[in-house]
Amino acid sequence: DVKVTQSSRYLVKRTGEKVFLECVQDMDHENMFWYRQDPGLGLRLIYFSYDVKMKEKGDIPEGYSVSREKKERFSLILESASTNQTSMYLCASSPRFMGANTEAFFGQGTRLTVV
Amino acid sequence: AQKITQTQPGMFVQEKEAVTLDCTYDTSDPSYGLFWYKQPSSGEMIFLIYQGSYDQQNATEGRYSLNFQKARKSANLVISASQLGDSAMYFCAMREGSHNTDKLIFGTGTRLQVFP
């Protein structure tokens, strides 16, 4: 059974803290993605990675960084958490090749609250 | 620039009726893929259907079909014979096929409510 696992389902952090969100996939996928989901705004891409140590900015990278030291793991880092980063964060992975049966698989999400 | 637009924030449909959820996209890449996902209240993202830009026929998966109109850049999801369990958020997504542009972007979603 394919799986994308996010380290926490719920997190509460204080303003100014450094926050790490971890994501692990067991499908040997090249691509990994981080999104945030807010009501009315859909899923917005923060960063993605198409290979180890490779990363590309998405549409809303400000205030975030990422790390991909191993193929199966993609970490999202909030350098100094702020209240406007309170959101649901979703990790996904997909094969590099695009075509039928190359859909992205998602983790269960991390609901982050910054107080 | 790559873009997905879903103009229907919410839709209602009666059980057993068909419903169409709209999606338009914008890309200059001739190679791209279009995806639809369902997100029930539990929050999981469930893949429904895929359409490639070079596919000659509209994709179908059970009660789901994709009305792909390439010239109009639209990829509407059609759900036939709606069921109460179809009540959920539905997201359209697109991925371009060019090298090093593996972005997968999503629209803002449509909340579908099926009533008895």
PDB file of N, CA, C and O in Angstrom, chain A residues 12-87:
ATOM      1  N   VAL A  12       0.983  22.926  17.529  1.00  0.00           N
ATOM      2  CA  VAL A  12       0.778  24.279  18.034  1.00  0.00           C
ATOM      3  C   VAL A  12       2.151  24.837  18.373  1.00  0.00           C
ATOM      4  O   VAL A  12       2.894  24.234  19.155  1.00  0.00           O
ATOM      5  N   LYS A  13       2.491  25.963  17.770  1.00  0.00           N
ATOM      6  CA  LYS A  13       3.799  26.583  17.972  1.00  0.00           C
ATOM      7  C   LYS A  13       3.631  28.055  18.318  1.00  0.00           C
ATOM      8  O   LYS A  13       2.600  28.663  18.026  1.00  0.00           O
ATOM      9  N   ARG A  14       4.673  28.595  18.913  1.00  0.00           N
ATOM     10  CA  ARG A  14       4.630  30.006  19.285  1.00  0.00           C
ATOM     11  C   ARG A  14       5.252  30.866  18.191  1.00  0.00           C
ATOM     12  O   ARG A  14       6.151  30.427  17.453  1.00  0.00           O
ATOM     13  N   THR A  15       4.795  32.088  18.096  1.00  0.00           N
ATOM     14  CA  THR A  15       5.350  33.053  17.157  1.00  0.00           C
ATOM     15  C   THR A  15       6.858  33.157  17.356  1.00  0.00           C
ATOM     16  O   THR A  15       7.339  33.242  18.499  1.00  0.00           O
ATOM     17  N   GLY A  16       7.582  33.122  16.230  1.00  0.00           N
ATOM     18  CA  GLY A  16       9.025  33.238  16.291  1.00  0.00           C
ATOM     19  C   GLY A  16       9.768  31.920  16.379  1.00  0.00           C
ATOM     20  O   GLY A  16      10.989  31.883  16.165  1.00  0.00           O
ATOM     21  N   GLU A  17       9.075  30.844  16.679  1.00  0.00           N
ATOM     22  CA  GLU A  17       9.724  29.534  16.756  1.00  0.00           C
ATOM     23  C   GLU A  17      10.119  29.055  15.364  1.00  0.00           C
ATOM     24  O   GLU A  17       9.477  29.381  14.363  1.00  0.00           O
ATOM     25  N   LYS A  18      11.143  28.231  15.304  1.00  0.00           N
ATOM     26  CA  LYS A  18      11.515  27.530  14.072  1.00  0.00           C
ATOM     27  C   LYS A  18      10.746  26.215  14.062  1.00  0.00           C
ATOM     28  O   LYS A  18      10.779  25.468  15.034  1.00  0.00           O
ATOM     29  N   VAL A  19      10.043  25.959  12.960  1.00  0.00           N
ATOM     30  CA  VAL A  19       9.152  24.804  12.898  1.00  0.00           C
ATOM     31  C   VAL A  19       9.573  23.890  11.754  1.00  0.00           C
ATOM     32  O   VAL A  19       9.859  24.362  10.648  1.00  0.00           O
ATOM     33  N   PHE A  20       9.608  22.602  12.032  1.00  0.00           N
ATOM     34  CA  PHE A  20       9.948  21.607  11.020  1.00  0.00           C
ATOM     35  C   PHE A  20       8.729  20.709  10.775  1.00  0.00           C
ATOM     36  O   PHE A  20       8.210  20.104  11.705  1.00  0.00           O
ATOM     37  N   LEU A  21       8.329  20.602   9.519  1.00  0.00           N
ATOM     38  CA  LEU A  21       7.296  19.654   9.130  1.00  0.00           C
ATOM     39  C   LEU A  21       7.973  18.604   8.250  1.00  0.00           C
ATOM     40  O   LEU A  21       8.621  18.932   7.261  1.00  0.00           O
ATOM     41  N   GLU A  22       7.801  17.350   8.647  1.00  0.00           N
ATOM     42  CA  GLU A  22       8.490  16.264   7.956  1.00  0.00           C
ATOM     43  C   GLU A  22       7.516  15.445   7.123  1.00  0.00           C
ATOM     44  O   GLU A  22       6.370  15.210   7.530  1.00  0.00           O
ATOM     45  N   CYS A  23       8.013  14.964   5.998  1.00  0.00           N
ATOM     46  CA  CYS A  23       7.201  14.143   5.101  1.00  0.00           C
ATOM     47  C   CYS A  23       8.070  13.024   4.555  1.00  0.00           C
ATOM     48  O   CYS A  23       9.188  13.271   4.080  1.00  0.00           O
ATOM     49  N   VAL A  24       7.554  11.811   4.598  1.00  0.00           N
ATOM     50  CA  VAL A  24       8.277  10.638   4.106  1.00  0.00           C
ATOM     51  C   VAL A  24       7.366   9.852   3.176  1.00  0.00           C
ATOM     52  O   VAL A  24       6.199   9.625   3.499  1.00  0.00           O
ATOM     53  N   GLN A  25       7.931   9.432   2.036  1.00  0.00           N
ATOM     54  CA  GLN A  25       7.164   8.590   1.104  1.00  0.00           C
ATOM     55  C   GLN A  25       7.937   7.305   0.834  1.00  0.00           C
ATOM     56  O   GLN A  25       9.163   7.292   0.838  1.00  0.00           O
ATOM     57  N   ASP A  26       7.164   6.243   0.587  1.00  0.00           N
ATOM     58  CA  ASP A  26       7.801   4.930   0.403  1.00  0.00           C
ATOM     59  C   ASP A  26       7.617   4.402  -1.007  1.00  0.00           C
ATOM     60  O   ASP A  26       7.681   3.190  -1.234  1.00  0.00           O
ATOM     61  N   MET A  27       7.384   5.299  -1.965  1.00  0.00           N
ATOM     62  CA  MET A  27       7.087   4.874  -3.325  1.00  0.00           C
ATOM     63  C   MET A  27       8.233   5.123  -4.299  1.00  0.00           C
ATOM     64  O   MET A  27       8.069   4.965  -5.502  1.00  0.00           O
ATOM     65  N   ASP A  28       9.384   5.575  -3.775  1.00  0.00           N
ATOM     66  CA  ASP A  28      10.541   5.868  -4.612  1.00  0.00           C
ATOM     67  C   ASP A  28      10.224   6.942  -5.657  1.00  0.00           C
ATOM     68  O   ASP A  28      10.772   6.928  -6.768  1.00  0.00           O
ATOM     69  N   HIS A  29       9.367   7.884  -5.309  1.00  0.00           N
ATOM     70  CA  HIS A  29       9.008   8.961  -6.230  1.00  0.00           C
ATOM     71  C   HIS A  29      10.097  10.021  -6.277  1.00  0.00           C
ATOM     72  O   HIS A  29      10.705  10.361  -5.254  1.00  0.00           O
ATOM     73  N   GLU A  30      10.306  10.575  -7.477  1.00  0.00           N
ATOM     74  CA  GLU A  30      11.285  11.643  -7.620  1.00  0.00           C
ATOM     75  C   GLU A  30      10.737  12.985  -7.120  1.00  0.00           C
ATOM     76  O   GLU A  30      11.442  13.773  -6.514  1.00  0.00           O
ATOM     77  N   ASN A  31       9.473  13.245  -7.428  1.00  0.00           N
ATOM     78  CA  ASN A  31       8.885  14.539  -7.087  1.00  0.00           C
ATOM     79  C   ASN A  31       8.255  14.530  -5.705  1.00  0.00           C
ATOM     80  O   ASN A  31       7.565  13.578  -5.332  1.00  0.00           O
ATOM     81  N   MET A  32       8.476  15.627  -4.990  1.00  0.00           N
ATOM     82  CA  MET A  32       7.760  15.836  -3.724  1.00  0.00           C
ATOM     83  C   MET A  32       7.344  17.294  -3.647  1.00  0.00           C
ATOM     84  O   MET A  32       8.027  18.181  -4.181  1.00  0.00           O
ATOM     85  N   PHE A  33       6.218  17.526  -2.987  1.00  0.00           N
ATOM     86  CA  PHE A  33       5.598  18.851  -2.975  1.00  0.00           C
ATOM     87  C   PHE A  33       5.150  19.206  -1.554  1.00  0.00           C
ATOM     88  O   PHE A  33       4.731  18.333  -0.795  1.00  0.00           O
ATOM     89  N   TRP A  34       5.173  20.498  -1.264  1.00  0.00           N
ATOM     90  CA  TRP A  34       4.531  21.033  -0.064  1.00  0.00           C
ATOM     91  C   TRP A  34       3.505  22.091  -0.460  1.00  0.00           C
ATOM     92  O   TRP A  34       3.820  23.012  -1.226  1.00  0.00           O
ATOM     93  N   TYR A  35       2.287  21.926   0.074  1.00  0.00           N
ATOM     94  CA  TYR A  35       1.203  22.875  -0.150  1.00  0.00           C
ATOM     95  C   TYR A  35       0.675  23.360   1.179  1.00  0.00           C
ATOM     96  O   TYR A  35       0.767  22.680   2.190  1.00  0.00           O
ATOM     97  N   ARG A  36       0.056  24.543   1.143  1.00  0.00           N
ATOM     98  CA  ARG A  36      -0.789  24.939   2.250  1.00  0.00           C
ATOM     99  C   ARG A  36      -2.200  25.104   1.708  1.00  0.00           C
ATOM    100  O   ARG A  36      -2.400  25.526   0.566  1.00  0.00           O
ATOM    101  N   GLN A  37      -3.167  24.714   2.555  1.00  0.00           N
ATOM    102  CA  GLN A  37      -4.567  24.761   2.165  1.00  0.00           C
ATOM    103  C   GLN A  37      -5.322  25.678   3.108  1.00  0.00           C
ATOM    104  O   GLN A  37      -5.327  25.455   4.328  1.00  0.00           O
ATOM    105  N   ASP A  38      -5.945  26.697   2.542  1.00  0.00           N
ATOM    106  CA  ASP A  38      -6.744  27.648   3.303  1.00  0.00           C
ATOM    107  C   ASP A  38      -8.116  27.766   2.658  1.00  0.00           C
ATOM    108  O   ASP A  38      -8.230  27.707   1.423  1.00  0.00           O
ATOM    109  N   PRO A  39      -9.163  27.942   3.453  1.00  0.00           N
ATOM    110  CA  PRO A  39     -10.523  28.029   2.904  1.00  0.00           C
ATOM    111  C   PRO A  39     -10.630  29.104   1.832  1.00  0.00           C
ATOM    112  O   PRO A  39     -10.184  30.237   2.022  1.00  0.00           O
ATOM    113  N   GLY A  40     -11.211  28.730   0.710  1.00  0.00           N
ATOM    114  CA  GLY A  40     -11.413  29.675  -0.383  1.00  0.00           C
ATOM    115  C   GLY A  40     -10.205  29.884  -1.270  1.00  0.00           C
ATOM    116  O   GLY A  40     -10.323  30.490  -2.344  1.00  0.00           O
ATOM    117  N   LEU A  41      -9.051  29.389  -0.841  1.00  0.00           N
ATOM    118  CA  LEU A  41      -7.822  29.590  -1.617  1.00  0.00           C
ATOM    119  C   LEU A  41      -7.302  28.297  -2.231  1.00  0.00           C
ATOM    120  O   LEU A  41      -6.316  28.321  -2.979  1.00  0.00           O
ATOM    121  N   GLY A  42      -7.902  27.193  -1.914  1.00  0.00           N
ATOM    122  CA  GLY A  42      -7.468  25.924  -2.476  1.00  0.00           C
ATOM    123  C   GLY A  42      -6.114  25.503  -1.935  1.00  0.00           C
ATOM    124  O   GLY A  42      -5.721  25.863  -0.830  1.00  0.00           O
ATOM    125  N   LEU A  43      -5.389  24.722  -2.738  1.00  0.00           N
ATOM    126  CA  LEU A  43      -4.038  24.291  -2.381  1.00  0.00           C
ATOM    127  C   LEU A  43      -3.047  25.190  -3.111  1.00  0.00           C
ATOM    128  O   LEU A  43      -3.077  25.301  -4.341  1.00  0.00           O
ATOM    129  N   ARG A  44      -2.192  25.820  -2.340  1.00  0.00           N
ATOM    130  CA  ARG A  44      -1.175  26.678  -2.932  1.00  0.00           C
ATOM    131  C   ARG A  44       0.199  26.056  -2.728  1.00  0.00           C
ATOM    132  O   ARG A  44       0.556  25.668  -1.620  1.00  0.00           O
ATOM    133  N   LEU A  45       0.957  26.008  -3.823  1.00  0.00           N
ATOM    134  CA  LEU A  45       2.254  25.343  -3.796  1.00  0.00           C
ATOM    135  C   LEU A  45       3.297  26.232  -3.138  1.00  0.00           C
ATOM    136  O   LEU A  45       3.514  27.372  -3.554  1.00  0.00           O
ATOM    137  N   ILE A  46       3.975  25.672  -2.141  1.00  0.00           N
ATOM    138  CA  ILE A  46       5.016  26.418  -1.429  1.00  0.00           C
ATOM    139  C   ILE A  46       6.379  26.140  -2.070  1.00  0.00           C
ATOM    140  O   ILE A  46       7.076  27.053  -2.502  1.00  0.00           O
ATOM    141  N   TYR A  47       6.759  24.885  -2.104  1.00  0.00           N
ATOM    142  CA  TYR A  47       8.003  24.429  -2.714  1.00  0.00           C
ATOM    143  C   TYR A  47       7.778  23.035  -3.284  1.00  0.00           C
ATOM    144  O   TYR A  47       6.913  22.298  -2.826  1.00  0.00           O
ATOM    145  N   PHE A  48       8.600  22.698  -4.268  1.00  0.00           N
ATOM    146  CA  PHE A  48       8.634  21.312  -4.698  1.00  0.00           C
ATOM    147  C   PHE A  48      10.072  20.914  -5.003  1.00  0.00           C
ATOM    148  O   PHE A  48      10.956  21.768  -5.151  1.00  0.00           O
ATOM    149  N   SER A  49      10.274  19.607  -5.100  1.00  0.00           N
ATOM    150  CA  SER A  49      11.603  19.061  -5.350  1.00  0.00           C
ATOM    151  C   SER A  49      11.471  17.926  -6.355  1.00  0.00           C
ATOM    152  O   SER A  49      10.582  17.087  -6.223  1.00  0.00           O
ATOM    153  N   TYR A  50      12.342  17.904  -7.362  1.00  0.00           N
ATOM    154  CA  TYR A  50      12.283  16.846  -8.368  1.00  0.00           C
ATOM    155  C   TYR A  50      13.450  15.864  -8.261  1.00  0.00           C
ATOM    156  O   TYR A  50      13.570  14.945  -9.056  1.00  0.00           O
ATOM    157  N   ASP A  51      14.303  16.091  -7.255  1.00  0.00           N
ATOM    158  CA  ASP A  51      15.423  15.179  -7.029  1.00  0.00           C
ATOM    159  C   ASP A  51      16.062  15.519  -5.686  1.00  0.00           C
ATOM    160  O   ASP A  51      15.821  16.608  -5.136  1.00  0.00           O
ATOM    161  N   VAL A  52      16.895  14.628  -5.226  1.00  0.00           N
ATOM    162  CA  VAL A  52      17.608  14.890  -3.964  1.00  0.00           C
ATOM    163  C   VAL A  52      18.406  16.180  -4.096  1.00  0.00           C
ATOM    164  O   VAL A  52      19.051  16.418  -5.118  1.00  0.00           O
ATOM    165  N   LYS A  53      18.315  17.007  -3.066  1.00  0.00           N
ATOM    166  CA  LYS A  53      19.012  18.286  -2.973  1.00  0.00           C
ATOM    167  C   LYS A  53      18.540  19.321  -4.001  1.00  0.00           C
ATOM    168  O   LYS A  53      19.076  20.427  -4.050  1.00  0.00           O
ATOM    169  N   MET A  54      17.543  18.995  -4.804  1.00  0.00           N
ATOM    170  CA  MET A  54      17.006  19.953  -5.769  1.00  0.00           C
ATOM    171  C   MET A  54      15.689  20.496  -5.246  1.00  0.00           C
ATOM    172  O   MET A  54      14.863  19.739  -4.713  1.00  0.00           O
ATOM    173  N   LYS A  55      15.489  21.796  -5.413  1.00  0.00           N
ATOM    174  CA  LYS A  55      14.242  22.405  -4.971  1.00  0.00           C
ATOM    175  C   LYS A  55      13.889  23.549  -5.898  1.00  0.00           C
ATOM    176  O   LYS A  55      14.763  24.173  -6.495  1.00  0.00           O
ATOM    177  N   GLU A  56      12.594  23.792  -5.993  1.00  0.00           N
ATOM    178  CA  GLU A  56      12.098  24.893  -6.795  1.00  0.00           C
ATOM    179  C   GLU A  56      11.031  25.624  -5.996  1.00  0.00           C
ATOM    180  O   GLU A  56      10.220  24.988  -5.308  1.00  0.00           O
ATOM    181  N   LYS A  57      11.007  26.930  -6.101  1.00  0.00           N
ATOM    182  CA  LYS A  57       9.971  27.707  -5.430  1.00  0.00           C
ATOM    183  C   LYS A  57       8.633  27.485  -6.108  1.00  0.00           C
ATOM    184  O   LYS A  57       8.552  27.374  -7.331  1.00  0.00           O
ATOM    185  N   GLY A  58       7.622  27.442  -5.280  1.00  0.00           N
ATOM    186  CA  GLY A  58       6.259  27.414  -5.790  1.00  0.00           C
ATOM    187  C   GLY A  58       5.717  28.834  -5.856  1.00  0.00           C
ATOM    188  O   GLY A  58       6.462  29.784  -6.097  1.00  0.00           O
ATOM    189  N   ASP A  59       4.432  28.960  -5.584  1.00  0.00           N
ATOM    190  CA  ASP A  59       3.780  30.261  -5.719  1.00  0.00           C
ATOM    191  C   ASP A  59       3.866  31.122  -4.462  1.00  0.00           C
ATOM    192  O   ASP A  59       3.748  32.339  -4.536  1.00  0.00           O
ATOM    193  N   ILE A  60       4.086  30.494  -3.310  1.00  0.00           N
ATOM    194  CA  ILE A  60       4.119  31.252  -2.050  1.00  0.00           C
ATOM    195  C   ILE A  60       5.292  30.800  -1.168  1.00  0.00           C
ATOM    196  O   ILE A  60       5.108  30.340  -0.047  1.00  0.00           O
ATOM    197  N   PRO A  61       6.540  30.973  -1.611  1.00  0.00           N
ATOM    198  CA  PRO A  61       7.673  30.465  -0.836  1.00  0.00           C
ATOM    199  C   PRO A  61       8.116  31.356   0.324  1.00  0.00           C
ATOM    200  O   PRO A  61       8.894  30.906   1.182  1.00  0.00           O
ATOM    201  N   GLU A  62       7.613  32.568   0.381  1.00  0.00           N
ATOM    202  CA  GLU A  62       8.120  33.517   1.381  1.00  0.00           C
ATOM    203  C   GLU A  62       7.839  33.012   2.800  1.00  0.00           C
ATOM    204  O   GLU A  62       6.719  32.641   3.132  1.00  0.00           O
ATOM    205  N   GLY A  63       8.885  33.048   3.614  1.00  0.00           N
ATOM    206  CA  GLY A  63       8.759  32.613   5.003  1.00  0.00           C
ATOM    207  C   GLY A  63       8.996  31.130   5.208  1.00  0.00           C
ATOM    208  O   GLY A  63       8.949  30.647   6.346  1.00  0.00           O
ATOM    209  N   TYR A  64       9.274  30.410   4.114  1.00  0.00           N
ATOM    210  CA  TYR A  64       9.492  28.955   4.176  1.00  0.00           C
ATOM    211  C   TYR A  64      10.811  28.584   3.512  1.00  0.00           C
ATOM    212  O   TYR A  64      11.303  29.291   2.640  1.00  0.00           O
ATOM    213  N   SER A  65      11.354  27.463   3.927  1.00  0.00           N
ATOM    214  CA  SER A  65      12.451  26.836   3.218  1.00  0.00           C
ATOM    215  C   SER A  65      12.217  25.330   3.252  1.00  0.00           C
ATOM    216  O   SER A  65      11.318  24.854   3.963  1.00  0.00           O
ATOM    217  N   VAL A  66      12.987  24.596   2.464  1.00  0.00           N
ATOM    218  CA  VAL A  66      12.816  23.147   2.408  1.00  0.00           C
ATOM    219  C   VAL A  66      14.175  22.468   2.391  1.00  0.00           C
ATOM    220  O   VAL A  66      15.204  23.086   2.123  1.00  0.00           O
ATOM    221  N   SER A  67      14.121  21.184   2.665  1.00  0.00           N
ATOM    222  CA  SER A  67      15.329  20.379   2.637  1.00  0.00           C
ATOM    223  C   SER A  67      14.982  19.003   2.112  1.00  0.00           C
ATOM    224  O   SER A  67      14.002  18.406   2.534  1.00  0.00           O
ATOM    225  N   ARG A  68      15.823  18.499   1.205  1.00  0.00           N
ATOM    226  CA  ARG A  68      15.651  17.137   0.701  1.00  0.00           C
ATOM    227  C   ARG A  68      17.032  16.497   0.587  1.00  0.00           C
ATOM    228  O   ARG A  68      17.681  16.546  -0.444  1.00  0.00           O
ATOM    229  N   GLU A  69      17.426  15.869   1.684  1.00  0.00           N
ATOM    230  CA  GLU A  69      18.730  15.209   1.760  1.00  0.00           C
ATOM    231  C   GLU A  69      18.656  13.754   1.303  1.00  0.00           C
ATOM    232  O   GLU A  69      19.650  13.178   0.854  1.00  0.00           O
ATOM    233  N   LYS A  70      17.480  13.164   1.412  1.00  0.00           N
ATOM    234  CA  LYS A  70      17.258  11.793   0.950  1.00  0.00           C
ATOM    235  C   LYS A  70      16.021  11.773   0.072  1.00  0.00           C
ATOM    236  O   LYS A  70      15.111  12.594   0.237  1.00  0.00           O
ATOM    237  N   LYS A  71      15.996  10.825  -0.835  1.00  0.00           N
ATOM    238  CA  LYS A  71      14.917  10.783  -1.817  1.00  0.00           C
ATOM    239  C   LYS A  71      13.551  10.649  -1.154  1.00  0.00           C
ATOM    240  O   LYS A  71      12.566  11.233  -1.616  1.00  0.00           O
ATOM    241  N   GLU A  72      13.469   9.912  -0.065  1.00  0.00           N
ATOM    242  CA  GLU A  72      12.175   9.631   0.524  1.00  0.00           C
ATOM    243  C   GLU A  72      11.670  10.714   1.473  1.00  0.00           C
ATOM    244  O   GLU A  72      10.527  10.658   1.907  1.00  0.00           O
ATOM    245  N   ARG A  73      12.493  11.683   1.799  1.00  0.00           N
ATOM    246  CA  ARG A  73      12.139  12.642   2.843  1.00  0.00           C
ATOM    247  C   ARG A  73      12.219  14.074   2.340  1.00  0.00           C
ATOM    248  O   ARG A  73      13.213  14.479   1.739  1.00  0.00           O
ATOM    249  N   PHE A  74      11.163  14.852   2.623  1.00  0.00           N
ATOM    250  CA  PHE A  74      11.104  16.252   2.197  1.00  0.00           C
ATOM    251  C   PHE A  74      10.586  17.061   3.378  1.00  0.00           C
ATOM    252  O   PHE A  74       9.482  16.821   3.864  1.00  0.00           O
ATOM    253  N   SER A  75      11.408  17.978   3.849  1.00  0.00           N
ATOM    254  CA  SER A  75      11.078  18.739   5.048  1.00  0.00           C
ATOM    255  C   SER A  75      10.731  20.172   4.696  1.00  0.00           C
ATOM    256  O   SER A  75      11.392  20.794   3.854  1.00  0.00           O
ATOM    257  N   LEU A  76       9.719  20.674   5.361  1.00  0.00           N
ATOM    258  CA  LEU A  76       9.331  22.081   5.232  1.00  0.00           C
ATOM    259  C   LEU A  76       9.724  22.786   6.517  1.00  0.00           C
ATOM    260  O   LEU A  76       9.422  22.295   7.611  1.00  0.00           O
ATOM    261  N   ILE A  77      10.381  23.934   6.374  1.00  0.00           N
ATOM    262  CA  ILE A  77      10.879  24.657   7.531  1.00  0.00           C
ATOM    263  C   ILE A  77      10.282  26.059   7.555  1.00  0.00           C
ATOM    264  O   ILE A  77      10.342  26.782   6.543  1.00  0.00           O
ATOM    265  N   LEU A  78       9.702  26.396   8.682  1.00  0.00           N
ATOM    266  CA  LEU A  78       9.265  27.765   8.911  1.00  0.00           C
ATOM    267  C   LEU A  78      10.332  28.396   9.776  1.00  0.00           C
ATOM    268  O   LEU A  78      10.492  28.038  10.950  1.00  0.00           O
ATOM    269  N   GLU A  79      11.082  29.311   9.206  1.00  0.00           N
ATOM    270  CA  GLU A  79      12.265  29.849   9.886  1.00  0.00           C
ATOM    271  C   GLU A  79      11.893  30.596  11.166  1.00  0.00           C
ATOM    272  O   GLU A  79      12.578  30.482  12.177  1.00  0.00           O
ATOM    273  N   SER A  80      10.813  31.344  11.107  1.00  0.00           N
ATOM    274  CA  SER A  80      10.337  32.098  12.272  1.00  0.00           C
ATOM    275  C   SER A  80       8.821  32.184  12.141  1.00  0.00           C
ATOM    276  O   SER A  80       8.303  33.042  11.426  1.00  0.00           O
ATOM    277  N   ALA A  81       8.156  31.259  12.800  1.00  0.00           N
ATOM    278  CA  ALA A  81       6.714  31.111  12.592  1.00  0.00           C
ATOM    279  C   ALA A  81       5.962  32.402  12.918  1.00  0.00           C
ATOM    280  O   ALA A  81       6.273  33.096  13.899  1.00  0.00           O
ATOM    281  N   SER A  82       4.953  32.665  12.081  1.00  0.00           N
ATOM    282  CA  SER A  82       4.089  33.825  12.335  1.00  0.00           C
ATOM    283  C   SER A  82       2.634  33.363  12.297  1.00  0.00           C
ATOM    284  O   SER A  82       2.319  32.302  11.741  1.00  0.00           O
ATOM    285  N   THR A  83       1.767  34.170  12.865  1.00  0.00           N
ATOM    286  CA  THR A  83       0.359  33.766  12.971  1.00  0.00           C
ATOM    287  C   THR A  83      -0.281  33.573  11.595  1.00  0.00           C
ATOM    288  O   THR A  83      -1.195  32.757  11.436  1.00  0.00           O
ATOM    289  N   ASN A  84       0.200  34.291  10.583  1.00  0.00           N
ATOM    290  CA  ASN A  84      -0.385  34.129   9.245  1.00  0.00           C
ATOM    291  C   ASN A  84       0.074  32.837   8.552  1.00  0.00           C
ATOM    292  O   ASN A  84      -0.322  32.562   7.412  1.00  0.00           O
ATOM    293  N   GLN A  85       0.881  32.052   9.242  1.00  0.00           N
ATOM    294  CA  GLN A  85       1.252  30.731   8.721  1.00  0.00           C
ATOM    295  C   GLN A  85       0.406  29.626   9.347  1.00  0.00           C
ATOM    296  O   GLN A  85       0.647  28.439   9.088  1.00  0.00           O
ATOM    297  N   THR A  86      -0.555  30.027  10.153  1.00  0.00           N
ATOM    298  CA  THR A  86      -1.531  29.058  10.656  1.00  0.00           C
ATOM    299  C   THR A  86      -2.331  28.529   9.473  1.00  0.00           C
ATOM    300  O   THR A  86      -2.940  29.297   8.726  1.00  0.00           O
ATOM    301  N   SER A  87      -2.293  27.217   9.283  1.00  0.00           N
ATOM    302  CA  SER A  87      -2.900  26.643   8.080  1.00  0.00           C
ATOM    303  C   SER A  87      -2.830  25.125   8.156  1.00  0.00           C
ATOM    304  O   SER A  87      -2.214  24.543   9.058  1.00  0.00           O
TER     305      SER A  87
END
